Amino acid sequence: MTLSLNRDDDPRNMEQLPVYTTKYLFSAVKGVLSEVQKDSPGMKTALDLPAGSGALTKFLHEDLRFEVEAADIDNSKWLYTKCNFRQVDANGPLPYQDEQFELVVCLEGLKHFSNINHTLREFNRVLKPGGHLVLTIPNDLCMQSRFRYLFDGF
């Protein structure tokens, strides 16, 4: 099941931000990130790219207490205002310093980048030594993904 924003709701009044993936995947990623933080309790800085509405950014910031930089090529979905957001095209150089982040999260984003090798090199460049990269890649061959694409367009 895909969660999406009801455009009739005022997002500022919503307790939960819209999630543009399945509930199961979002929950699983939150579990992985919690485990990563337990294994490396000193981590403080994170990059969330693509950030979408900011649902994962919110989890990283409010639940795991990270200082989060969020980025996405499309700023029209961004709703979470408690962290910095930049409109970024990950097909080019990322506008961050070398070794700036202890954690980089890329949830379902790689398939949208034209040069995946470049993007992965950029993630490596902005990660501190010993940092963590958490990424997911959609399985477009499963029936759920095909139906979601058919009805939702992504």
mmCIF file of C-alpha atoms in Angstrom:
data_model
loop_
_atom_site.group_PDB
_atom_site.id
_atom_site.type_symbol
_atom_site.label_atom_id
_atom_site.label_comp_id
_atom_site.label_asym_id
_atom_site.label_seq_id
_atom_site.Cartn_x
_atom_site.Cartn_y
_atom_site.Cartn_z
ATOM 1 C CA MET A 1 0.000 0.000 0.000
ATOM 2 C CA THR A 2 1.348 3.406 -0.934
ATOM 3 C CA LEU A 3 0.831 6.362 1.341
ATOM 4 C CA SER A 4 0.246 9.671 -0.353
ATOM 5 C CA LEU A 5 -0.700 13.193 0.557
ATOM 6 C CA ASN A 6 -4.364 14.069 0.590
ATOM 7 C CA ARG A 7 -4.215 17.490 -1.080
ATOM 8 C CA ASP A 8 -7.275 18.632 0.911
ATOM 9 C CA ASP A 9 -5.343 18.386 4.181
ATOM 10 C CA ASP A 10 -3.177 21.236 5.382
ATOM 11 C CA PRO A 11 0.281 19.594 5.738
ATOM 12 C CA ARG A 12 1.202 21.907 8.600
ATOM 13 C CA ASN A 13 -1.550 20.304 10.667
ATOM 14 C CA MET A 14 -0.645 16.737 9.740
ATOM 15 C CA GLU A 15 0.945 14.680 12.479
ATOM 16 C CA GLN A 16 2.625 12.424 9.935
ATOM 17 C CA LEU A 17 4.212 13.573 6.707
ATOM 18 C CA PRO A 18 3.365 11.748 3.497
ATOM 19 C CA VAL A 19 5.587 8.801 2.656
ATOM 20 C CA TYR A 20 6.187 8.091 -1.013
ATOM 21 C CA THR A 21 6.965 4.384 -0.656
ATOM 22 C CA THR A 22 5.363 1.331 0.920
ATOM 23 C CA LYS A 23 4.636 1.234 4.649
ATOM 24 C CA TYR A 24 6.676 -1.966 4.977
ATOM 25 C CA LEU A 25 9.780 -0.536 3.328
ATOM 26 C CA PHE A 26 9.604 2.710 5.289
ATOM 27 C CA SER A 27 9.250 0.784 8.548
ATOM 28 C CA ALA A 28 12.122 -1.556 7.631
ATOM 29 C CA VAL A 29 14.427 1.356 6.779
ATOM 30 C CA LYS A 30 13.601 3.045 10.081
ATOM 31 C CA GLY A 31 14.554 -0.205 11.835
ATOM 32 C CA VAL A 32 17.854 -0.431 9.941
ATOM 33 C CA LEU A 33 18.687 3.187 10.758
ATOM 34 C CA SER A 34 17.941 2.613 14.439
ATOM 35 C CA GLU A 35 20.304 -0.390 14.424
ATOM 36 C CA VAL A 36 23.021 1.598 12.614
ATOM 37 C CA GLN A 37 22.771 4.284 15.261
ATOM 38 C CA LYS A 38 23.007 1.694 18.063
ATOM 39 C CA ASP A 39 26.183 0.303 16.452
ATOM 40 C CA SER A 40 27.682 3.797 16.057
ATOM 41 C CA PRO A 41 26.182 5.903 18.863
ATOM 42 C CA GLY A 42 28.393 8.953 18.258
ATOM 43 C CA MET A 43 26.946 9.717 14.827
ATOM 44 C CA LYS A 44 25.342 13.152 14.567
ATOM 45 C CA THR A 45 25.231 14.271 10.934
ATOM 46 C CA ALA A 46 23.102 12.842 8.134
ATOM 47 C CA LEU A 47 22.188 13.529 4.520
ATOM 48 C CA ASP A 48 18.769 12.409 3.262
ATOM 49 C CA LEU A 49 18.698 12.389 -0.545
ATOM 50 C CA PRO A 50 16.143 12.243 -2.131
ATOM 51 C CA ALA A 51 14.145 13.627 0.764
ATOM 52 C CA GLY A 52 10.646 13.765 -0.755
ATOM 53 C CA SER A 53 8.230 15.284 1.777
ATOM 54 C CA GLY A 54 10.697 15.006 4.655
ATOM 55 C CA ALA A 55 9.167 11.974 6.388
ATOM 56 C CA LEU A 56 12.511 10.170 6.760
ATOM 57 C CA THR A 57 14.256 13.450 7.585
ATOM 58 C CA LYS A 58 11.747 13.948 10.390
ATOM 59 C CA PHE A 59 12.468 10.454 11.757
ATOM 60 C CA LEU A 60 16.239 11.022 11.629
ATOM 61 C CA HIS A 61 15.941 14.429 13.283
ATOM 62 C CA GLU A 62 13.232 13.903 15.894
ATOM 63 C CA ASP A 63 13.594 10.223 16.800
ATOM 64 C CA LEU A 64 17.313 9.568 16.254
ATOM 65 C CA ARG A 65 18.475 13.137 17.014
ATOM 66 C CA PHE A 66 20.592 13.652 13.893
ATOM 67 C CA GLU A 67 21.523 17.020 12.440
ATOM 68 C CA VAL A 68 20.025 16.386 8.999
ATOM 69 C CA GLU A 69 20.594 18.027 5.645
ATOM 70 C CA ALA A 70 17.800 17.115 3.250
ATOM 71 C CA ALA A 71 17.987 17.370 -0.526
ATOM 72 C CA ASP A 72 15.841 16.562 -3.523
ATOM 73 C CA ILE A 73 15.607 17.713 -7.119
ATOM 74 C CA ASP A 74 11.892 18.443 -6.597
ATOM 75 C CA ASN A 75 11.176 20.919 -3.818
ATOM 76 C CA SER A 76 7.403 20.890 -4.382
ATOM 77 C CA LYS A 77 6.847 17.912 -2.038
ATOM 78 C CA TRP A 78 9.026 19.214 0.807
ATOM 79 C CA LEU A 79 6.978 19.865 3.969
ATOM 80 C CA TYR A 80 9.224 19.305 7.011
ATOM 81 C CA THR A 81 10.600 22.683 8.051
ATOM 82 C CA LYS A 82 12.792 21.819 11.050
ATOM 83 C CA CYS A 83 15.865 20.856 8.970
ATOM 84 C CA ASN A 84 17.792 22.462 6.135
ATOM 85 C CA PHE A 85 16.588 21.588 2.644
ATOM 86 C CA ARG A 86 18.403 22.170 -0.643
ATOM 87 C CA GLN A 87 17.171 21.621 -4.139
ATOM 88 C CA VAL A 88 19.915 19.369 -5.534
ATOM 89 C CA ASP A 89 20.451 17.465 -8.761
ATOM 90 C CA ALA A 90 22.352 14.333 -7.683
ATOM 91 C CA ASN A 91 23.532 13.833 -11.270
ATOM 92 C CA GLY A 92 26.020 16.652 -10.666
ATOM 93 C CA PRO A 93 28.388 17.477 -7.808
ATOM 94 C CA LEU A 94 26.685 17.485 -4.422
ATOM 95 C CA PRO A 95 26.930 20.933 -2.760
ATOM 96 C CA TYR A 96 28.460 19.565 0.424
ATOM 97 C CA GLN A 97 31.972 19.442 1.821
ATOM 98 C CA ASP A 98 34.165 16.368 1.676
ATOM 99 C CA GLU A 99 33.588 14.085 4.693
ATOM 100 C CA GLN A 100 30.680 16.200 5.985
ATOM 101 C CA PHE A 101 28.274 13.408 6.991
ATOM 102 C CA GLU A 102 28.443 10.307 9.160
ATOM 103 C CA LEU A 103 25.312 8.894 7.528
ATOM 104 C CA VAL A 104 23.932 9.156 3.995
ATOM 105 C CA VAL A 105 20.477 7.753 3.272
ATOM 106 C CA CYS A 106 19.148 7.216 -0.234
ATOM 107 C CA LEU A 107 15.674 5.698 -0.070
ATOM 108 C CA GLU A 108 14.519 4.426 -3.497
ATOM 109 C CA GLY A 109 16.437 7.176 -5.295
ATOM 110 C CA LEU A 110 19.178 5.511 -7.319
ATOM 111 C CA LYS A 111 16.943 4.515 -10.220
ATOM 112 C CA HIS A 112 16.212 8.195 -10.864
ATOM 113 C CA PHE A 113 19.852 9.216 -11.324
ATOM 114 C CA SER A 114 21.295 9.132 -14.830
ATOM 115 C CA ASN A 115 24.837 8.301 -13.664
ATOM 116 C CA ILE A 116 24.604 6.000 -10.658
ATOM 117 C CA ASN A 117 28.391 5.542 -10.463
ATOM 118 C CA HIS A 118 28.862 9.312 -10.186
ATOM 119 C CA THR A 119 26.201 9.568 -7.470
ATOM 120 C CA LEU A 120 27.781 6.742 -5.458
ATOM 121 C CA ARG A 121 31.198 8.441 -5.753
ATOM 122 C CA GLU A 122 29.611 11.659 -4.472
ATOM 123 C CA PHE A 123 28.027 9.816 -1.550
ATOM 124 C CA ASN A 124 31.462 8.374 -0.752
ATOM 125 C CA ARG A 125 33.050 11.827 -0.998
ATOM 126 C CA VAL A 126 30.633 13.443 1.480
ATOM 127 C CA LEU A 127 30.780 10.499 3.934
ATOM 128 C CA LYS A 128 33.243 10.695 6.793
ATOM 129 C CA PRO A 129 35.671 7.764 7.073
ATOM 130 C CA GLY A 130 33.827 4.938 8.799
ATOM 131 C CA GLY A 131 30.476 6.531 7.909
ATOM 132 C CA HIS A 132 27.412 4.595 6.807
ATOM 133 C CA LEU A 133 25.537 4.583 3.513
ATOM 134 C CA VAL A 134 22.006 3.198 3.714
ATOM 135 C CA LEU A 135 20.277 2.856 0.396
ATOM 136 C CA THR A 136 17.397 0.934 -1.069
ATOM 137 C CA ILE A 137 16.780 -0.030 -4.658
ATOM 138 C CA PRO A 138 13.234 -0.701 -5.829
ATOM 139 C CA ASN A 139 12.354 -4.125 -7.175
ATOM 140 C CA ASP A 140 10.431 -3.064 -10.257
ATOM 141 C CA LEU A 141 9.795 -6.673 -11.236
ATOM 142 C CA CYS A 142 7.471 -7.499 -8.338
ATOM 143 C CA MET A 143 3.732 -7.215 -8.955
ATOM 144 C CA GLN A 144 3.212 -4.629 -6.218
ATOM 145 C CA SER A 145 5.691 -2.279 -7.908
ATOM 146 C CA ARG A 146 4.082 -2.818 -11.292
ATOM 147 C CA PHE A 147 0.601 -2.044 -9.961
ATOM 148 C CA ARG A 148 1.885 1.020 -8.104
ATOM 149 C CA TYR A 149 3.486 2.285 -11.304
ATOM 150 C CA LEU A 150 0.329 1.561 -13.293
ATOM 151 C CA PHE A 151 -1.960 3.449 -10.893
ATOM 152 C CA ASP A 152 0.324 6.036 -9.269
ATOM 153 C CA GLY A 153 2.946 6.631 -11.943
ATOM 154 C CA PHE A 154 5.950 5.962 -9.685
#
